[in-house]
mmCIF file of C-alpha atoms and ligand atoms in Angstrom:
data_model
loop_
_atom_site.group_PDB
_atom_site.id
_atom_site.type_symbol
_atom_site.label_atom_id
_atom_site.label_comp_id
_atom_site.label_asym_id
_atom_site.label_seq_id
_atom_site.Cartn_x
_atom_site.Cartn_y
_atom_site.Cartn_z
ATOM 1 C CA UNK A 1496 0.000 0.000 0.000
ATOM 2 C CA UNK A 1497 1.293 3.286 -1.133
ATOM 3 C CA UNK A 1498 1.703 5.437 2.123
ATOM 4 C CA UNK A 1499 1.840 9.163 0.897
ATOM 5 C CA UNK A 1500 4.298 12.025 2.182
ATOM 6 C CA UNK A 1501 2.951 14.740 3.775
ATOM 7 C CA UNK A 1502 3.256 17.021 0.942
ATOM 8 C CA UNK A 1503 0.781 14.806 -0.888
ATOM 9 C CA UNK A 1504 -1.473 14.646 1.694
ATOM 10 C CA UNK A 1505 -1.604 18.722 1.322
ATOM 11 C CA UNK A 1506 -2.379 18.329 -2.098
ATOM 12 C CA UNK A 1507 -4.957 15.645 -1.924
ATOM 13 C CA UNK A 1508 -6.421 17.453 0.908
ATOM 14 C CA UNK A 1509 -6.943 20.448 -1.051
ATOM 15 C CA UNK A 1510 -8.038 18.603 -4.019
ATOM 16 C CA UNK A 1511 -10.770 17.273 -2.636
ATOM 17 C CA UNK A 1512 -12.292 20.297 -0.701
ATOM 18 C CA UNK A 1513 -12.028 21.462 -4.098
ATOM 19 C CA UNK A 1514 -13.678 18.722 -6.126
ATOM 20 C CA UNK A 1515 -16.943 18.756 -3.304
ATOM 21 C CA UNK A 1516 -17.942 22.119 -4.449
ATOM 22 C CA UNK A 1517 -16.928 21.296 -8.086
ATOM 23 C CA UNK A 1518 -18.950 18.288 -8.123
ATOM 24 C CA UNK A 1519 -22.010 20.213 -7.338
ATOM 25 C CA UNK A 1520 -21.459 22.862 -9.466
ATOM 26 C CA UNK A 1521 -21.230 19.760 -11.878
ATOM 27 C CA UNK A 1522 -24.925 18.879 -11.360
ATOM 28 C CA UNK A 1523 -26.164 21.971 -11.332
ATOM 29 C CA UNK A 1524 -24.805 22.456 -15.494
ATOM 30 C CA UNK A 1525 -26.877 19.990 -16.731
ATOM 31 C CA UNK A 1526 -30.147 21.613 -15.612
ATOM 32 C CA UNK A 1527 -28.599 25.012 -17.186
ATOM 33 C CA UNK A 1528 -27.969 23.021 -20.713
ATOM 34 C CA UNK A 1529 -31.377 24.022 -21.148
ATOM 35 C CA UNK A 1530 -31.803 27.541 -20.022
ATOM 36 C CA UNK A 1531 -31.569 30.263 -21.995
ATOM 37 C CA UNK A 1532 -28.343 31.900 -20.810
ATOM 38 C CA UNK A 1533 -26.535 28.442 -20.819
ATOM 39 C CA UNK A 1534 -24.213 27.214 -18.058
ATOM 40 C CA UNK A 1535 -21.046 29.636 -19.661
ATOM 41 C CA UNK A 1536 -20.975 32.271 -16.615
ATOM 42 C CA UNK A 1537 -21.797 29.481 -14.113
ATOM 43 C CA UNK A 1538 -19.169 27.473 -15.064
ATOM 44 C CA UNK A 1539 -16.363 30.379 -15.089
ATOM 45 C CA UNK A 1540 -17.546 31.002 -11.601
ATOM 46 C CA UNK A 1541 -17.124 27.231 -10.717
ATOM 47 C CA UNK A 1542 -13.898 27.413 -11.958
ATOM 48 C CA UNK A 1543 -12.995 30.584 -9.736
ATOM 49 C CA UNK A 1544 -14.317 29.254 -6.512
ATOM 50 C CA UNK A 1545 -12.612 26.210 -7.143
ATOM 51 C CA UNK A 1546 -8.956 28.027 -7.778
ATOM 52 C CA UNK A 1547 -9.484 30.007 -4.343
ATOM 53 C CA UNK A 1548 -10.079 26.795 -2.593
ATOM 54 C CA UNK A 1549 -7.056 25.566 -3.861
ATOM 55 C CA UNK A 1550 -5.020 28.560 -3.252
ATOM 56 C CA UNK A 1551 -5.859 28.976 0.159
ATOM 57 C CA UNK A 1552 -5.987 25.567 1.193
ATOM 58 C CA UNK A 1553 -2.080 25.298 -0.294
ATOM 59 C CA UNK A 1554 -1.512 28.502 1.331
ATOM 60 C CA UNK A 1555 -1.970 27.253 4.599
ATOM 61 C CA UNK A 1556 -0.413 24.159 4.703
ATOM 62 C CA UNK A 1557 2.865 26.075 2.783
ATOM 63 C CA UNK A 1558 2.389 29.510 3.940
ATOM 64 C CA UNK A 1559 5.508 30.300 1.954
ATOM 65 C CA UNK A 1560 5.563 28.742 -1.427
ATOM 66 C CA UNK A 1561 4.678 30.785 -4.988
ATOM 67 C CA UNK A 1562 1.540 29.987 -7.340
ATOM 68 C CA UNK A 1563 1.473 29.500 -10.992
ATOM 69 C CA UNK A 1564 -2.577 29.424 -11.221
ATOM 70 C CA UNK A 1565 -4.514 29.274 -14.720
ATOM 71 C CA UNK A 1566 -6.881 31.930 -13.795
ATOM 72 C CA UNK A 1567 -5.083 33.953 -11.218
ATOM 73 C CA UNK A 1568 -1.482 34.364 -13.009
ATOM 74 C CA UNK A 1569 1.636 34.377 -11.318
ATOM 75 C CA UNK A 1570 2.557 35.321 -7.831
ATOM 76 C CA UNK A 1571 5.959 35.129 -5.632
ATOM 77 C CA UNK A 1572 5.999 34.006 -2.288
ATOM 78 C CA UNK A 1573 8.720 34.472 0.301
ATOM 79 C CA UNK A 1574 9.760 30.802 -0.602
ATOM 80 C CA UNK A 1575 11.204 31.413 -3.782
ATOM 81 C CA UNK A 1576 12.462 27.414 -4.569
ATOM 82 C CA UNK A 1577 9.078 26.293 -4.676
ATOM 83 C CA UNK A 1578 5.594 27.423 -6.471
ATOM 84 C CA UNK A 1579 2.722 25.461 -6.783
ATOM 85 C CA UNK A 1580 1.173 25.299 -10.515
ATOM 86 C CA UNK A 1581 -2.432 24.985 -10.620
ATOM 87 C CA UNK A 1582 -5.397 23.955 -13.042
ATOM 88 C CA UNK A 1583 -8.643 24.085 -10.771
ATOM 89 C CA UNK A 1584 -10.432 22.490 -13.811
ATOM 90 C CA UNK A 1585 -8.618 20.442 -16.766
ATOM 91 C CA UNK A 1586 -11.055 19.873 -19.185
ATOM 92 C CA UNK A 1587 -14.089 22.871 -19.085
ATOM 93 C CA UNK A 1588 -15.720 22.154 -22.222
ATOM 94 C CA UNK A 1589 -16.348 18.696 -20.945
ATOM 95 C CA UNK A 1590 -17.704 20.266 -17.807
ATOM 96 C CA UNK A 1591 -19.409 22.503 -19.504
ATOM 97 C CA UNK A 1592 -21.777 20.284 -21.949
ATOM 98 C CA UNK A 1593 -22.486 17.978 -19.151
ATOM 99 C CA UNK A 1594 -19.491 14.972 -19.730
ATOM 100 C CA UNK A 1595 -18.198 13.643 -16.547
ATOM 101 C CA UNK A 1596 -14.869 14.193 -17.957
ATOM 102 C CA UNK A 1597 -12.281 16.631 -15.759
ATOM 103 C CA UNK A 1598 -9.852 17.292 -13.300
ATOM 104 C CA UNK A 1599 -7.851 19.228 -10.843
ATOM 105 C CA UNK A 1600 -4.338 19.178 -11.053
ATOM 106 C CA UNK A 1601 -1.859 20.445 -9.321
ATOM 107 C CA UNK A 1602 2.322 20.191 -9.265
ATOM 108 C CA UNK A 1603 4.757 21.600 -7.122
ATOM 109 C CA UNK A 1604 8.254 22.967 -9.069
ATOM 110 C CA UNK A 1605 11.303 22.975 -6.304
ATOM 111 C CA UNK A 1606 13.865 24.823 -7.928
ATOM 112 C CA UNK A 1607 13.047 24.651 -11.483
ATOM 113 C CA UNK A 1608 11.682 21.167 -11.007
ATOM 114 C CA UNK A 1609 8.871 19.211 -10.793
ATOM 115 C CA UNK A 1610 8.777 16.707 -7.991
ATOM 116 C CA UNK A 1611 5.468 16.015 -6.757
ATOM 117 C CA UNK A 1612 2.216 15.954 -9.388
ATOM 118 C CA UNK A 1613 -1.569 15.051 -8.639
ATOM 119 C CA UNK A 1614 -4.306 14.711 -11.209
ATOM 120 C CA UNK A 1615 -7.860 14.354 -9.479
ATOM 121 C CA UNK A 1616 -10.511 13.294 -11.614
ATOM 122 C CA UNK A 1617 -13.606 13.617 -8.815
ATOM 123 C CA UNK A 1618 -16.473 12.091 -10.540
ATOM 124 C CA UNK A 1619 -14.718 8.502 -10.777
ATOM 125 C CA UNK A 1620 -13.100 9.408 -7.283
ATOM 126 C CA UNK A 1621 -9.188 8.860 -8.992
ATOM 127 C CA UNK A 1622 -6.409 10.311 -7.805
ATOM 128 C CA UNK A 1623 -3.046 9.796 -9.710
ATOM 129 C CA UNK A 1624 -0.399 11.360 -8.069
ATOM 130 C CA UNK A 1625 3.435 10.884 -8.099
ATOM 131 C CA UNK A 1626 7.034 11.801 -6.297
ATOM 132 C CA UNK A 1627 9.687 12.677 -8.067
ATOM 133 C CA UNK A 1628 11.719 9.291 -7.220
ATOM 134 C CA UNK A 1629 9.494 7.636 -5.140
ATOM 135 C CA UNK A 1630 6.696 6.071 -8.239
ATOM 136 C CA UNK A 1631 3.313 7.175 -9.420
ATOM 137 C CA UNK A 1632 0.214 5.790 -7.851
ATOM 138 C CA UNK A 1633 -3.487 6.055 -8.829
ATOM 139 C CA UNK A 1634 -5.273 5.819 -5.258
ATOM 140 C CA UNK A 1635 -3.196 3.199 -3.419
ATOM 141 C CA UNK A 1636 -1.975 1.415 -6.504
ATOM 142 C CA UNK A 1637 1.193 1.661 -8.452
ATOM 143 C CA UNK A 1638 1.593 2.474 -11.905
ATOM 144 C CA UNK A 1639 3.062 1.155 -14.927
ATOM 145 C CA UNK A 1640 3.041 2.427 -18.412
ATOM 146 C CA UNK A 1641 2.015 -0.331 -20.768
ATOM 147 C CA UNK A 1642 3.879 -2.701 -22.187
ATOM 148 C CA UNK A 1643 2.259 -2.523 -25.644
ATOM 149 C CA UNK A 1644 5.602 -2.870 -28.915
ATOM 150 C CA UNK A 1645 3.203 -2.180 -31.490
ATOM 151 C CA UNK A 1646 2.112 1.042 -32.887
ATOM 152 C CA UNK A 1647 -0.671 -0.974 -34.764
ATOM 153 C CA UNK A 1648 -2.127 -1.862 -31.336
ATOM 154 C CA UNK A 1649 -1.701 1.181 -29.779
ATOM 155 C CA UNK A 1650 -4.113 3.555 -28.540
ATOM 156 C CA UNK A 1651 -3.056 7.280 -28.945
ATOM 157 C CA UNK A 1652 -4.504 10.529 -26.967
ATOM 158 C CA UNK A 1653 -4.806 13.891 -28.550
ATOM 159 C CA UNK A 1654 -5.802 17.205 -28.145
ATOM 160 C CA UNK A 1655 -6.726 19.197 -31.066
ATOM 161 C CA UNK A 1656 -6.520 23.132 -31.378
ATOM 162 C CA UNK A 1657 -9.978 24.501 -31.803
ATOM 163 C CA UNK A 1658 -11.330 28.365 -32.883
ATOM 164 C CA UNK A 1659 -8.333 30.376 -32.924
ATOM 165 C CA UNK A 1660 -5.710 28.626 -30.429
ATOM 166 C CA UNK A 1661 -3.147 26.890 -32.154
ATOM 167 C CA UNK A 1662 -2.150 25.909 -35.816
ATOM 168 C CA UNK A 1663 -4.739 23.885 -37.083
ATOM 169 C CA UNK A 1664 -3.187 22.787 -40.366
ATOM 170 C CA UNK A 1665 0.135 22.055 -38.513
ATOM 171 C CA UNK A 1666 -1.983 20.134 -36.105
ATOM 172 C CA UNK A 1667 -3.932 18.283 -38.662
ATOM 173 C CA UNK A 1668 -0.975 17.392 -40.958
ATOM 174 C CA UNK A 1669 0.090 15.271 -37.699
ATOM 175 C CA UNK A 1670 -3.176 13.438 -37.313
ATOM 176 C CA UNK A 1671 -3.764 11.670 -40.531
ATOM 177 C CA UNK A 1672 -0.608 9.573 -39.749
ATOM 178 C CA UNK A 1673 -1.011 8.608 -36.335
ATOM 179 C CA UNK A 1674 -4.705 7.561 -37.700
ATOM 180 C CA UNK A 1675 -3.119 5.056 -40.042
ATOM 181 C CA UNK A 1676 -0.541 3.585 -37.832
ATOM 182 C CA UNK A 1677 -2.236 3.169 -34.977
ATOM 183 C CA UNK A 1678 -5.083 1.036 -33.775
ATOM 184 C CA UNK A 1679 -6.933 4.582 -32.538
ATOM 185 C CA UNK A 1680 -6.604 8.066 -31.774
ATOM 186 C CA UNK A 1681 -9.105 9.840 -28.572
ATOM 187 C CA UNK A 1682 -9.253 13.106 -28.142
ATOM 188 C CA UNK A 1683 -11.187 13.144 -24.556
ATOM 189 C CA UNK A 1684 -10.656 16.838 -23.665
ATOM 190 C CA UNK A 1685 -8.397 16.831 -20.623
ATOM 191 C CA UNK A 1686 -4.687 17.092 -21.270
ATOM 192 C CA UNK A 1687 -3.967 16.193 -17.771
ATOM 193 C CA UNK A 1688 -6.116 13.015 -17.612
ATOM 194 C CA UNK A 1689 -4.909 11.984 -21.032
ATOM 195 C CA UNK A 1690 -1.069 12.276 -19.590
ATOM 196 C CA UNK A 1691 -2.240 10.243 -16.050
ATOM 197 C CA UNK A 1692 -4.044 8.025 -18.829
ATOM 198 C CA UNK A 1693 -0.446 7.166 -19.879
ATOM 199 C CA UNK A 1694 0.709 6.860 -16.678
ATOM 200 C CA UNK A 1695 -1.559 4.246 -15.705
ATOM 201 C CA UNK A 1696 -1.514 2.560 -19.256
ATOM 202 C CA UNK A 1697 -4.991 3.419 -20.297
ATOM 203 C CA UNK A 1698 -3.348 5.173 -23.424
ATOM 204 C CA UNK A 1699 -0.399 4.456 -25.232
ATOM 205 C CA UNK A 1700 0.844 7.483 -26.190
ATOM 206 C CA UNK A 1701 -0.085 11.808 -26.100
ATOM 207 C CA UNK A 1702 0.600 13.994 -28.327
ATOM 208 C CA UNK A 1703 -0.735 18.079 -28.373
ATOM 209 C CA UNK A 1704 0.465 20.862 -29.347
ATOM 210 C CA UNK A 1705 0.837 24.481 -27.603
ATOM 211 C CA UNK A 1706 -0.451 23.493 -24.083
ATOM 212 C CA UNK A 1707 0.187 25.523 -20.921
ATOM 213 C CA UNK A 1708 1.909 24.716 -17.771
ATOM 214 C CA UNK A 1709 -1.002 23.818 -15.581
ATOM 215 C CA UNK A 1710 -2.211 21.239 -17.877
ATOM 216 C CA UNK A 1711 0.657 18.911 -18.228
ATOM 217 C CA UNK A 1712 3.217 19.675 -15.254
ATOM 218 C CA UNK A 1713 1.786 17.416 -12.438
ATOM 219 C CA UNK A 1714 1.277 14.855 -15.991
ATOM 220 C CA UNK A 1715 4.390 14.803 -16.838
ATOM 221 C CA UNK A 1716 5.542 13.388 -13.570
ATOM 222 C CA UNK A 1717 3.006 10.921 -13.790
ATOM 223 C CA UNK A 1718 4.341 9.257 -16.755
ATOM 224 C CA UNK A 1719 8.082 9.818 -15.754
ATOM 225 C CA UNK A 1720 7.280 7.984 -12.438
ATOM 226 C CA UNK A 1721 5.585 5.538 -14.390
ATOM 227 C CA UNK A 1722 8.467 4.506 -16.902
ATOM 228 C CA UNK A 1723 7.505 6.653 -19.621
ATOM 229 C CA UNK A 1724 9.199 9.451 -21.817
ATOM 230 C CA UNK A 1725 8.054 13.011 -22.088
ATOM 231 C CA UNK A 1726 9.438 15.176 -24.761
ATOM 232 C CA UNK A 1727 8.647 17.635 -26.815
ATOM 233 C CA UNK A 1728 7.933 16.715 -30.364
ATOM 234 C CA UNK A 1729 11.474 16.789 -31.970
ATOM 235 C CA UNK A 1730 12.414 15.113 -28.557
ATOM 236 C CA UNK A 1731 13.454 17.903 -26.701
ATOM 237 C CA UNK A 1732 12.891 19.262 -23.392
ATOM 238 C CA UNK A 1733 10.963 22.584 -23.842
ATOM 239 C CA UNK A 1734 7.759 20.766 -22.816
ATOM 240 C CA UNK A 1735 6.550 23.490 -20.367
ATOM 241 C CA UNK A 1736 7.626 26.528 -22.547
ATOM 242 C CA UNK A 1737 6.291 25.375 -26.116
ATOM 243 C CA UNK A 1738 3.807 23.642 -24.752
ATOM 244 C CA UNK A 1739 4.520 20.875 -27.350
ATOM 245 C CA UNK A 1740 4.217 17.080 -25.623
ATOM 246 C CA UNK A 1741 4.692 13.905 -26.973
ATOM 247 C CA UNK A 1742 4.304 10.655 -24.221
ATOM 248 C CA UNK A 1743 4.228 7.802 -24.472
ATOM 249 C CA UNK A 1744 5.290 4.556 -22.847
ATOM 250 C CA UNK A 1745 9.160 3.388 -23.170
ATOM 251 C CA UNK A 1746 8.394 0.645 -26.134
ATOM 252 C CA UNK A 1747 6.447 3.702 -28.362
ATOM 253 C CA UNK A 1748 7.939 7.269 -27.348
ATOM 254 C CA UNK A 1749 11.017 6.242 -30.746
ATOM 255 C CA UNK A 1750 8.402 5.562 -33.582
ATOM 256 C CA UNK A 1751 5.675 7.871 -32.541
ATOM 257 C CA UNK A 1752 7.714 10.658 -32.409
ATOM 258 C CA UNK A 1753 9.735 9.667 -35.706
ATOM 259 C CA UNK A 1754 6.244 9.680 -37.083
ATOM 260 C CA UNK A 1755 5.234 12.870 -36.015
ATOM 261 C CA UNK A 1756 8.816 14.475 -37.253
ATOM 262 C CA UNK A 1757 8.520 12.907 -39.995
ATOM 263 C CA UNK A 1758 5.355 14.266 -41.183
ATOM 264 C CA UNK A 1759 6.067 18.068 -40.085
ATOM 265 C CA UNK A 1760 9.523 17.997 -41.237
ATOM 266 C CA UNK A 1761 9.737 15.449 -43.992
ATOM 267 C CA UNK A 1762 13.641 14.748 -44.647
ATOM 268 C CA UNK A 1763 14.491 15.249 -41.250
ATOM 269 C CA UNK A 1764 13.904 11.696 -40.015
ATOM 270 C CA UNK A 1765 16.048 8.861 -41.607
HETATM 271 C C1 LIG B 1255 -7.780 22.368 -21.961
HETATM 272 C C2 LIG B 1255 -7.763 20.857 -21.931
HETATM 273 C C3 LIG B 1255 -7.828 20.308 -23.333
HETATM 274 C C4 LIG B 1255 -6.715 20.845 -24.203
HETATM 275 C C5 LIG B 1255 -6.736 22.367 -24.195
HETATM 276 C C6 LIG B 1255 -6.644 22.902 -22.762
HETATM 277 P P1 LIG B 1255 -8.934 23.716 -19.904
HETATM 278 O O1 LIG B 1255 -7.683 22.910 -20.630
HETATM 279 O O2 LIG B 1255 -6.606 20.365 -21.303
HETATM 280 O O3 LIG B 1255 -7.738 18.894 -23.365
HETATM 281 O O4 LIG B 1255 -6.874 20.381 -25.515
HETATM 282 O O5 LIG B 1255 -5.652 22.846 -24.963
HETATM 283 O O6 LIG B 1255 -6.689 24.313 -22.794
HETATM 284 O O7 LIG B 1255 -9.157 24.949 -20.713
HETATM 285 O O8 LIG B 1255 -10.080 22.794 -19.926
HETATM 286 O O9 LIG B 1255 -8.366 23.981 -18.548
HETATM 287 CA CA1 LIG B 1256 -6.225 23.116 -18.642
HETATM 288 CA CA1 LIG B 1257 -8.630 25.087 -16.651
#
């Protein structure tokens, strides 16, 4: 039985004070589907109340420590080696239309560095969380990447740029061939589930393009922990500045990425 550090015990603690008002909010949207004025402003305030939560839950467990939060920006604490980085909700839309598919996550960087992540998808009560060094868990049980060889058996996460974020045609130029070679592609709508989906071997392989900070840092970990890579697409580390990711477990992370090169920079792979 995993037995958690202290640290994550902050974070899970938070987490879930969170996820109880988030969860009702999350009822509440599917009566609004129908209104006139649609769940929009309800949700953005769902999303607010459940950063503040967050923030001052962390706060007083680590009076110290920084924030990197999606809605509240940047802010310095007296600490300055550590900063938590927070999504309150990974995966709106979802929320949004009703689709019990969404999360909190939160990371803490020491230094530059990520070394504890937690994902917390509420409605299915999961919480995959890792240490930097110590493994990556989902509730009480370790996790593994999977063990598929394959690409023709493997089952491949997206996300996909939509109204004016992103490069679409860059974006789409990838899909096609990861469609072929693969035995799927899902794009479920929360880039931090879809990396704790690696982790816990759910998925095969990730791959999106321009995503922030608070989606994928406490992710990344995850897979890491898990024995999986986490790159950016040329197989870099600028994951948290471009925004670029590419995971997948240790058998895959080669030919999906050659793939993806490949087809954005034909010539370049040999
Ligand atoms: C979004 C989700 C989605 C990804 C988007 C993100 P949000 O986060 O992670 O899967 O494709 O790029 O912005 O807006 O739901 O916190
Ligand atoms: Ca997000
Ligand atoms: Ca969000």
């Amino acid at each position: 039985m995993a037995v958690r550090s202290a640290l994550m015990n902050v974070m899970a603690g938070a987490a879930l004070k969170a996820a109880r008002g988030l969860i009702r909010d999350f009822g509440e949207v599917e009566q609004l589907q129908v209104s006139i004025k649609g769940p929009g402003d309800f949700v953005s305030s769902a999303d607010l109340k459940a950063e503040k939560i967050l923030k001052t839950e962390l706060a007083k467990a680590r009076p110290g420590f920084g924030f990197v939060l999606e809605e509240g920006g940047i802010s310095e604490g007296s600490d300055k080696s550590h900063r938590w980085i927070v999504d309150p909700l990974d995966g709106t839309t979802n929320f949004l239309h009703g689709i019990p598919h969404w999360a909190i996550s939160i990371a803490l960087e020491r230094d530059g560095e990520i070394i504890a992540g937690l994902v917390y998808e509420p409605v299915r009560d999961e919480a995959f969380w890792a240490e930097k060094g110590i493994g990556a868990y989902l509730n009480d049980r370790r996790l593994r990447v999977s063990a598929r060889r394959q690409m023709g058996e493997a089952l491949i996460g997206t996300g996909m740029p939509f109204r004016d974020k992103g490069d679409h045609q860059r974006y789409l130029k990838t899909l096609a061939p990861v469609m072929s070679a693969t035995s799927g592609v899902r794009r479920q709508g929360s880039a931090a589930l879809d990396l704790a989906y690696v982790a816990a071997g759910r998925l095969d392989g990730f791959w999106e393009f321009g995503l922030q900070v608070w989606d994928i840092a406490a992710g990344i970990l995850l897979v890491r922990e898990a024995g999986g890579y986490v790159t950016d697409i040329a197989g870099g580390h600028t994951m948290l500045t471009s925004g670029d990711v590419l995971a997948a477990n240790d058998h895959l992370h080669l030919p999906l990425g050659r793939l993806l090169k490949q087809t954005l920079n034909p010539g370049s792979v040999t």
